[in-house]
């Protein structure tokens, strides 16, 4: 009997261990989802009910809000930030037996080093470096954004296929194919606008104003080529908000901002999850600014917007994302930044800060610092929409702010940029180039390298005509699948190669363009003729970039009378080549004379301190001279001694002969 009980106990233990080993491990930084079914009946659950969990774990104790997901279903998404035991208890307002009073616990484990190499997103959410100028993952690994502009990702324009078939980049390509392409090219960031509430293709123009005295903006959309109406941003779940709306006479043009459509967001969810699973961090913006004026006029402000922000954050804050309350790409046809700030502050007052510490940012014009000021809600600054090289300075202003934050250029010059909607609303860009050409590629590189060396140590976001608008219409001037194959997109990863070439020292770079001179032509609204420089405070590392048509230059601010290892960087190929023999000297006052660029194209340059100039190396154009060569040159430089040159040379030769004999005799 004892043996039978022992055998039974052993078998049960084995079964339990097998069951435990079969269950997938829960990892840190991996989205967990809890599903609850409401018992109460609600007319509009989106407005009438809130659900949450109180979550505790190692070094963590916070309330995490959930969201309504249609019918009687509510969900809470959370993520563990450390290994260990995590516990939760649910609650709701109003109290609902299906949403409140439930509890649970899980044990969370860390990813292995190999698993983190396979997918860097597993290293944790992004945070600022200690100096507040660059980014790392939560585990301290440097993160340098190489991004693309997929604003319409939530729409059917980025087609979702349930299969895993690899389709060529072309009219039949889907979302997964574009992810595969950009991942192979080294991208790790995608910019997304979660919802375009007031956009749909209908019987009216893409640019609509009300017939009131203020000419109030109803929508300032991108044009659906071939119709003149607004781009359709539906997906399989429909539109993000339901129609009809509350604007009198325009109920079918502007939706009801108090009736959300969870089905739309469910189809967006799977794309965000797929991006994280393949190493991408989505930068997600809640809404575009052109919906704001009527939202504020016909719905309770800021309460209605606060409700949407809470829903949006709750739905996506457990993914490895950077979040944004608004896509503020233009300052007309919108409420003011101060009005948005009011809503953002009310959101935090009512629901608290984001529990998992997602960075907050916004597409901006000209910068988030200008729009929202220093020490605002912004934890990752951006510039954008002012495209030429005169505007990279806004990044330097951010760098030198009293409360600096990491920064990047989130909407620079788009490859092949035309914006062919027409002159009526100030578009039809005239300073760009034909997409895919050498000149166009150079304009893209100017924005990338010029922005980085102006202070954008967080990285850079690429964009292209056809991609930013997700142009798939037959009559579109550029189709997105063609733009995806332009060389400029494939060259973006070289910027990270350039930055990482000095290791973590890139995080300490200071934008100091005036160290290289000359550095500017008078043409401010251009992409040619300007140079950029950034240097570490110890003067050991310089990175420089020269746009096309830059003249020969000098660099000041180097260590005195020193030698620097010097290499040109080819931003077209991501390769290095030595400058001359591979070293350049600085003068006694720290000036480095640079040789001419390798050719007339744009080039990068790296200077790394090698030591004091003990060998008296000469600047480019000069070679080291022996004492004999100096003597001859000095004699020939003075006409008065020319008649005696022959005798002098003979005397010098004779003196050298006896001096040499004397030295050999002593040895």
PDB file of C-alpha atoms in Angstrom, residues 334-564:
ATOM      1  CA  UNK A 334      -6.124  73.076 -35.336  1.00  0.00           C
ATOM      2  CA  UNK A 335      -6.587  73.999 -31.723  1.00  0.00           C
ATOM      3  CA  UNK A 336      -3.537  75.450 -30.007  1.00  0.00           C
ATOM      4  CA  UNK A 337      -0.738  73.543 -28.286  1.00  0.00           C
ATOM      5  CA  UNK A 338      -2.005  75.051 -25.024  1.00  0.00           C
ATOM      6  CA  UNK A 339      -5.430  73.453 -25.602  1.00  0.00           C
ATOM      7  CA  UNK A 340      -3.772  70.080 -26.114  1.00  0.00           C
ATOM      8  CA  UNK A 341      -1.669  70.628 -23.002  1.00  0.00           C
ATOM      9  CA  UNK A 342      -4.862  71.161 -21.001  1.00  0.00           C
ATOM     10  CA  UNK A 343      -6.183  67.764 -22.153  1.00  0.00           C
ATOM     11  CA  UNK A 344      -2.844  66.033 -21.534  1.00  0.00           C
ATOM     12  CA  UNK A 345      -2.632  67.446 -18.011  1.00  0.00           C
ATOM     13  CA  UNK A 346      -6.219  66.448 -17.246  1.00  0.00           C
ATOM     14  CA  UNK A 347      -5.502  62.960 -18.541  1.00  0.00           C
ATOM     15  CA  UNK A 348      -2.564  62.557 -16.140  1.00  0.00           C
ATOM     16  CA  UNK A 349      -4.505  64.140 -13.270  1.00  0.00           C
ATOM     17  CA  UNK A 350      -7.365  61.669 -13.658  1.00  0.00           C
ATOM     18  CA  UNK A 351      -5.499  58.503 -14.654  1.00  0.00           C
ATOM     19  CA  UNK A 352      -1.917  59.107 -13.561  1.00  0.00           C
ATOM     20  CA  UNK A 353       1.264  58.903 -15.631  1.00  0.00           C
ATOM     21  CA  UNK A 354       1.795  55.985 -17.994  1.00  0.00           C
ATOM     22  CA  UNK A 355       2.507  53.038 -15.681  1.00  0.00           C
ATOM     23  CA  UNK A 356       5.297  51.429 -17.722  1.00  0.00           C
ATOM     24  CA  UNK A 357       7.146  54.620 -18.577  1.00  0.00           C
ATOM     25  CA  UNK A 358       6.610  54.796 -22.352  1.00  0.00           C
ATOM     26  CA  UNK A 359       8.304  57.864 -23.770  1.00  0.00           C
ATOM     27  CA  UNK A 360       5.929  60.605 -24.940  1.00  0.00           C
ATOM     28  CA  UNK A 361       6.554  62.588 -28.094  1.00  0.00           C
ATOM     29  CA  UNK A 362       4.787  64.223 -31.018  1.00  0.00           C
ATOM     30  CA  UNK A 363       5.352  64.953 -34.655  1.00  0.00           C
ATOM     31  CA  UNK A 364       5.957  68.690 -34.585  1.00  0.00           C
ATOM     32  CA  UNK A 365       6.230  71.882 -36.600  1.00  0.00           C
ATOM     33  CA  UNK A 366       8.878  73.155 -36.261  1.00  0.00           C
ATOM     34  CA  UNK A 367       9.697  71.354 -32.999  1.00  0.00           C
ATOM     35  CA  UNK A 368       8.113  70.002 -29.845  1.00  0.00           C
ATOM     36  CA  UNK A 369      10.248  72.487 -27.902  1.00  0.00           C
ATOM     37  CA  UNK A 370       8.735  75.409 -29.822  1.00  0.00           C
ATOM     38  CA  UNK A 371       5.202  73.975 -29.612  1.00  0.00           C
ATOM     39  CA  UNK A 372       5.162  72.925 -25.964  1.00  0.00           C
ATOM     40  CA  UNK A 373       8.174  74.563 -24.358  1.00  0.00           C
ATOM     41  CA  UNK A 374      10.912  73.392 -22.059  1.00  0.00           C
ATOM     42  CA  UNK A 375      10.107  70.967 -19.212  1.00  0.00           C
ATOM     43  CA  UNK A 376       6.730  69.956 -20.700  1.00  0.00           C
ATOM     44  CA  UNK A 377       5.062  66.548 -20.936  1.00  0.00           C
ATOM     45  CA  UNK A 378       7.396  65.690 -23.842  1.00  0.00           C
ATOM     46  CA  UNK A 379      10.074  63.100 -22.996  1.00  0.00           C
ATOM     47  CA  UNK A 380      11.357  62.615 -26.561  1.00  0.00           C
ATOM     48  CA  UNK A 381      11.658  65.754 -28.656  1.00  0.00           C
ATOM     49  CA  UNK A 382      11.159  65.952 -32.414  1.00  0.00           C
ATOM     50  CA  UNK A 383      11.461  68.437 -35.216  1.00  0.00           C
ATOM     51  CA  UNK A 384       9.624  68.107 -38.506  1.00  0.00           C
ATOM     52  CA  UNK A 385       7.878  69.547 -41.526  1.00  0.00           C
ATOM     53  CA  UNK A 386      10.390  72.372 -41.941  1.00  0.00           C
ATOM     54  CA  UNK A 387      12.575  70.375 -44.261  1.00  0.00           C
ATOM     55  CA  UNK A 388      15.628  72.285 -45.520  1.00  0.00           C
ATOM     56  CA  UNK A 389      19.005  72.521 -43.803  1.00  0.00           C
ATOM     57  CA  UNK A 390      18.281  75.862 -42.124  1.00  0.00           C
ATOM     58  CA  UNK A 391      15.865  74.037 -39.813  1.00  0.00           C
ATOM     59  CA  UNK A 392      18.221  71.395 -38.423  1.00  0.00           C
ATOM     60  CA  UNK A 393      19.189  74.133 -35.940  1.00  0.00           C
ATOM     61  CA  UNK A 394      15.991  73.407 -34.007  1.00  0.00           C
ATOM     62  CA  UNK A 395      17.670  70.191 -32.883  1.00  0.00           C
ATOM     63  CA  UNK A 396      20.625  72.163 -31.564  1.00  0.00           C
ATOM     64  CA  UNK A 397      18.193  74.374 -29.664  1.00  0.00           C
ATOM     65  CA  UNK A 398      16.691  71.256 -28.070  1.00  0.00           C
ATOM     66  CA  UNK A 399      20.162  69.964 -27.205  1.00  0.00           C
ATOM     67  CA  UNK A 400      21.039  73.228 -25.457  1.00  0.00           C
ATOM     68  CA  UNK A 401      17.684  73.625 -23.682  1.00  0.00           C
ATOM     69  CA  UNK A 402      17.622  73.991 -19.911  1.00  0.00           C
ATOM     70  CA  UNK A 403      15.824  70.641 -19.670  1.00  0.00           C
ATOM     71  CA  UNK A 404      17.140  68.703 -22.684  1.00  0.00           C
ATOM     72  CA  UNK A 405      15.531  65.532 -23.935  1.00  0.00           C
ATOM     73  CA  UNK A 406      16.620  63.014 -26.605  1.00  0.00           C
ATOM     74  CA  UNK A 407      15.647  64.266 -30.045  1.00  0.00           C
ATOM     75  CA  UNK A 408      15.274  63.206 -33.666  1.00  0.00           C
ATOM     76  CA  UNK A 409      13.978  64.572 -36.947  1.00  0.00           C
ATOM     77  CA  UNK A 410      10.614  62.855 -37.280  1.00  0.00           C
ATOM     78  CA  UNK A 411       9.479  64.306 -40.591  1.00  0.00           C
ATOM     79  CA  UNK A 412      12.364  65.596 -42.727  1.00  0.00           C
ATOM     80  CA  UNK A 413      12.648  65.938 -46.482  1.00  0.00           C
ATOM     81  CA  UNK A 414      10.767  63.051 -48.059  1.00  0.00           C
ATOM     82  CA  UNK A 415      12.514  61.183 -50.864  1.00  0.00           C
ATOM     83  CA  UNK A 416      10.989  62.281 -54.156  1.00  0.00           C
ATOM     84  CA  UNK A 417       8.889  64.871 -52.353  1.00  0.00           C
ATOM     85  CA  UNK A 418       6.201  66.596 -54.429  1.00  0.00           C
ATOM     86  CA  UNK A 419       3.029  66.628 -52.317  1.00  0.00           C
ATOM     87  CA  UNK A 420       0.933  66.968 -55.438  1.00  0.00           C
ATOM     88  CA  UNK A 421      -2.331  68.039 -53.795  1.00  0.00           C
ATOM     89  CA  UNK A 422      -2.141  71.548 -55.282  1.00  0.00           C
ATOM     90  CA  UNK A 423      -1.210  75.087 -54.383  1.00  0.00           C
ATOM     91  CA  UNK A 424      -4.553  75.914 -52.753  1.00  0.00           C
ATOM     92  CA  UNK A 425      -3.354  74.708 -49.365  1.00  0.00           C
ATOM     93  CA  UNK A 426       0.308  75.552 -49.762  1.00  0.00           C
ATOM     94  CA  UNK A 427       1.688  72.305 -51.132  1.00  0.00           C
ATOM     95  CA  UNK A 428       3.439  71.256 -54.343  1.00  0.00           C
ATOM     96  CA  UNK A 429       6.981  71.204 -53.041  1.00  0.00           C
ATOM     97  CA  UNK A 430       9.454  72.803 -55.436  1.00  0.00           C
ATOM     98  CA  UNK A 431      12.862  72.172 -53.820  1.00  0.00           C
ATOM     99  CA  UNK A 432      12.904  68.404 -54.078  1.00  0.00           C
ATOM    100  CA  UNK A 433      14.171  66.004 -56.717  1.00  0.00           C
ATOM    101  CA  UNK A 434      12.816  63.059 -58.649  1.00  0.00           C
ATOM    102  CA  UNK A 435      12.616  60.016 -56.397  1.00  0.00           C
ATOM    103  CA  UNK A 436      15.402  57.487 -56.743  1.00  0.00           C
ATOM    104  CA  UNK A 437      17.842  59.833 -58.478  1.00  0.00           C
ATOM    105  CA  UNK A 438      21.339  60.621 -57.219  1.00  0.00           C
ATOM    106  CA  UNK A 439      20.323  64.165 -56.352  1.00  0.00           C
ATOM    107  CA  UNK A 440      17.267  62.991 -54.432  1.00  0.00           C
ATOM    108  CA  UNK A 441      19.345  60.472 -52.496  1.00  0.00           C
ATOM    109  CA  UNK A 442      21.757  63.263 -51.556  1.00  0.00           C
ATOM    110  CA  UNK A 443      18.919  65.473 -50.272  1.00  0.00           C
ATOM    111  CA  UNK A 444      17.728  62.640 -48.047  1.00  0.00           C
ATOM    112  CA  UNK A 445      21.247  62.148 -46.684  1.00  0.00           C
ATOM    113  CA  UNK A 446      21.581  65.861 -45.955  1.00  0.00           C
ATOM    114  CA  UNK A 447      18.583  65.622 -43.635  1.00  0.00           C
ATOM    115  CA  UNK A 448      19.788  62.444 -41.958  1.00  0.00           C
ATOM    116  CA  UNK A 449      23.423  63.347 -41.312  1.00  0.00           C
ATOM    117  CA  UNK A 450      22.836  67.078 -40.879  1.00  0.00           C
ATOM    118  CA  UNK A 451      20.118  66.402 -38.304  1.00  0.00           C
ATOM    119  CA  UNK A 452      22.197  63.845 -36.411  1.00  0.00           C
ATOM    120  CA  UNK A 453      25.193  66.169 -36.092  1.00  0.00           C
ATOM    121  CA  UNK A 454      22.875  69.039 -35.137  1.00  0.00           C
ATOM    122  CA  UNK A 455      21.780  67.135 -32.033  1.00  0.00           C
ATOM    123  CA  UNK A 456      19.476  64.291 -33.139  1.00  0.00           C
ATOM    124  CA  UNK A 457      21.329  61.626 -31.174  1.00  0.00           C
ATOM    125  CA  UNK A 458      18.120  59.582 -30.813  1.00  0.00           C
ATOM    126  CA  UNK A 459      18.180  58.695 -34.518  1.00  0.00           C
ATOM    127  CA  UNK A 460      16.335  59.617 -37.681  1.00  0.00           C
ATOM    128  CA  UNK A 461      13.022  58.835 -39.396  1.00  0.00           C
ATOM    129  CA  UNK A 462      13.024  58.368 -43.166  1.00  0.00           C
ATOM    130  CA  UNK A 463      10.067  59.150 -45.377  1.00  0.00           C
ATOM    131  CA  UNK A 464       9.248  59.054 -49.061  1.00  0.00           C
ATOM    132  CA  UNK A 465       6.620  60.343 -51.442  1.00  0.00           C
ATOM    133  CA  UNK A 466       4.163  57.507 -51.894  1.00  0.00           C
ATOM    134  CA  UNK A 467       4.967  55.975 -48.497  1.00  0.00           C
ATOM    135  CA  UNK A 468       3.967  58.810 -46.143  1.00  0.00           C
ATOM    136  CA  UNK A 469       0.550  58.936 -47.792  1.00  0.00           C
ATOM    137  CA  UNK A 470       0.360  55.182 -48.489  1.00  0.00           C
ATOM    138  CA  UNK A 471      -0.462  55.935 -52.120  1.00  0.00           C
ATOM    139  CA  UNK A 472      -1.980  52.879 -53.774  1.00  0.00           C
ATOM    140  CA  UNK A 473      -4.500  54.608 -56.041  1.00  0.00           C
ATOM    141  CA  UNK A 474      -3.987  53.820 -59.769  1.00  0.00           C
ATOM    142  CA  UNK A 475      -3.683  57.545 -60.602  1.00  0.00           C
ATOM    143  CA  UNK A 476      -1.237  58.356 -57.785  1.00  0.00           C
ATOM    144  CA  UNK A 477       1.959  60.058 -59.067  1.00  0.00           C
ATOM    145  CA  UNK A 478       4.068  57.647 -56.996  1.00  0.00           C
ATOM    146  CA  UNK A 479       3.006  54.249 -55.732  1.00  0.00           C
ATOM    147  CA  UNK A 480       4.204  53.204 -52.313  1.00  0.00           C
ATOM    148  CA  UNK A 481       5.682  49.902 -53.513  1.00  0.00           C
ATOM    149  CA  UNK A 482       7.921  51.765 -55.975  1.00  0.00           C
ATOM    150  CA  UNK A 483       9.098  54.248 -53.356  1.00  0.00           C
ATOM    151  CA  UNK A 484      10.002  51.424 -50.967  1.00  0.00           C
ATOM    152  CA  UNK A 485      12.721  50.364 -53.426  1.00  0.00           C
ATOM    153  CA  UNK A 486      14.432  53.752 -53.831  1.00  0.00           C
ATOM    154  CA  UNK A 487      18.149  53.656 -52.918  1.00  0.00           C
ATOM    155  CA  UNK A 488      17.801  56.374 -50.281  1.00  0.00           C
ATOM    156  CA  UNK A 489      15.732  54.055 -48.078  1.00  0.00           C
ATOM    157  CA  UNK A 490      18.379  51.363 -48.257  1.00  0.00           C
ATOM    158  CA  UNK A 491      21.086  53.846 -47.254  1.00  0.00           C
ATOM    159  CA  UNK A 492      19.518  54.884 -43.940  1.00  0.00           C
ATOM    160  CA  UNK A 493      21.216  52.181 -41.873  1.00  0.00           C
ATOM    161  CA  UNK A 494      24.589  53.705 -42.787  1.00  0.00           C
ATOM    162  CA  UNK A 495      23.744  56.606 -40.477  1.00  0.00           C
ATOM    163  CA  UNK A 496      23.763  54.199 -37.538  1.00  0.00           C
ATOM    164  CA  UNK A 497      27.087  52.771 -38.771  1.00  0.00           C
ATOM    165  CA  UNK A 498      28.444  56.326 -38.789  1.00  0.00           C
ATOM    166  CA  UNK A 499      27.188  57.035 -35.260  1.00  0.00           C
ATOM    167  CA  UNK A 500      28.272  53.707 -33.756  1.00  0.00           C
ATOM    168  CA  UNK A 501      31.752  54.016 -35.312  1.00  0.00           C
ATOM    169  CA  UNK A 502      32.890  55.751 -32.124  1.00  0.00           C
ATOM    170  CA  UNK A 503      31.039  53.336 -29.837  1.00  0.00           C
ATOM    171  CA  UNK A 504      29.003  54.785 -26.991  1.00  0.00           C
ATOM    172  CA  UNK A 505      30.919  58.031 -27.375  1.00  0.00           C
ATOM    173  CA  UNK A 506      28.282  59.112 -29.906  1.00  0.00           C
ATOM    174  CA  UNK A 507      25.901  59.586 -26.967  1.00  0.00           C
ATOM    175  CA  UNK A 508      28.203  62.336 -25.614  1.00  0.00           C
ATOM    176  CA  UNK A 509      28.565  64.263 -28.884  1.00  0.00           C
ATOM    177  CA  UNK A 510      27.937  68.007 -28.722  1.00  0.00           C
ATOM    178  CA  UNK A 511      26.590  69.697 -31.888  1.00  0.00           C
ATOM    179  CA  UNK A 512      29.231  72.327 -32.686  1.00  0.00           C
ATOM    180  CA  UNK A 513      28.838  73.169 -36.342  1.00  0.00           C
ATOM    181  CA  UNK A 514      31.051  76.253 -36.069  1.00  0.00           C
ATOM    182  CA  UNK A 515      34.065  74.063 -35.332  1.00  0.00           C
ATOM    183  CA  UNK A 516      34.211  73.402 -39.067  1.00  0.00           C
ATOM    184  CA  UNK A 517      34.660  76.442 -41.300  1.00  0.00           C
ATOM    185  CA  UNK A 518      33.577  77.581 -43.758  1.00  0.00           C
ATOM    186  CA  UNK A 519      30.316  75.773 -43.069  1.00  0.00           C
ATOM    187  CA  UNK A 520      27.478  77.658 -44.767  1.00  0.00           C
ATOM    188  CA  UNK A 521      26.476  79.132 -48.080  1.00  0.00           C
ATOM    189  CA  UNK A 522      23.882  81.948 -48.138  1.00  0.00           C
ATOM    190  CA  UNK A 523      21.217  79.561 -49.496  1.00  0.00           C
ATOM    191  CA  UNK A 524      19.327  78.610 -46.327  1.00  0.00           C
ATOM    192  CA  UNK A 525      16.448  76.734 -48.003  1.00  0.00           C
ATOM    193  CA  UNK A 526      18.596  74.123 -49.663  1.00  0.00           C
ATOM    194  CA  UNK A 527      20.413  70.849 -49.070  1.00  0.00           C
ATOM    195  CA  UNK A 528      23.820  71.724 -50.553  1.00  0.00           C
ATOM    196  CA  UNK A 529      26.949  73.562 -49.476  1.00  0.00           C
ATOM    197  CA  UNK A 530      26.632  73.280 -45.685  1.00  0.00           C
ATOM    198  CA  UNK A 531      28.863  71.344 -43.302  1.00  0.00           C
ATOM    199  CA  UNK A 532      28.177  69.966 -39.804  1.00  0.00           C
ATOM    200  CA  UNK A 533      30.352  68.957 -36.881  1.00  0.00           C
ATOM    201  CA  UNK A 534      29.871  67.310 -33.495  1.00  0.00           C
ATOM    202  CA  UNK A 535      32.605  66.645 -30.923  1.00  0.00           C
ATOM    203  CA  UNK A 536      32.900  64.874 -27.598  1.00  0.00           C
ATOM    204  CA  UNK A 537      33.758  67.170 -24.656  1.00  0.00           C
ATOM    205  CA  UNK A 538      37.204  65.586 -24.228  1.00  0.00           C
ATOM    206  CA  UNK A 539      38.041  66.519 -27.857  1.00  0.00           C
ATOM    207  CA  UNK A 540      38.916  62.908 -28.603  1.00  0.00           C
ATOM    208  CA  UNK A 541      36.197  62.286 -31.214  1.00  0.00           C
ATOM    209  CA  UNK A 542      34.899  64.409 -34.066  1.00  0.00           C
ATOM    210  CA  UNK A 543      32.199  63.410 -36.556  1.00  0.00           C
ATOM    211  CA  UNK A 544      31.618  65.685 -39.530  1.00  0.00           C
ATOM    212  CA  UNK A 545      29.415  65.714 -42.592  1.00  0.00           C
ATOM    213  CA  UNK A 546      29.766  67.740 -45.782  1.00  0.00           C
ATOM    214  CA  UNK A 547      26.844  68.216 -48.140  1.00  0.00           C
ATOM    215  CA  UNK A 548      27.524  68.336 -51.834  1.00  0.00           C
ATOM    216  CA  UNK A 549      29.409  71.381 -53.126  1.00  0.00           C
ATOM    217  CA  UNK A 550      31.199  72.126 -49.843  1.00  0.00           C
ATOM    218  CA  UNK A 551      34.541  73.983 -50.227  1.00  0.00           C
ATOM    219  CA  UNK A 552      37.787  72.820 -48.537  1.00  0.00           C
ATOM    220  CA  UNK A 553      37.542  73.392 -44.804  1.00  0.00           C
ATOM    221  CA  UNK A 554      39.387  73.467 -41.512  1.00  0.00           C
ATOM    222  CA  UNK A 555      38.425  72.135 -38.102  1.00  0.00           C
ATOM    223  CA  UNK A 556      39.169  74.005 -34.897  1.00  0.00           C
ATOM    224  CA  UNK A 557      38.730  72.985 -31.288  1.00  0.00           C
ATOM    225  CA  UNK A 558      41.033  69.957 -31.510  1.00  0.00           C
ATOM    226  CA  UNK A 559      43.662  69.001 -28.947  1.00  0.00           C
ATOM    227  CA  UNK A 560      46.742  71.164 -29.360  1.00  0.00           C
ATOM    228  CA  UNK A 561      49.669  69.913 -31.466  1.00  0.00           C
ATOM    229  CA  UNK A 562      48.158  66.435 -31.732  1.00  0.00           C
ATOM    230  CA  UNK A 563      47.560  63.684 -34.242  1.00  0.00           C
ATOM    231  CA  UNK A 564      44.107  62.328 -35.190  1.00  0.00           C
TER     232      UNK A 564
END
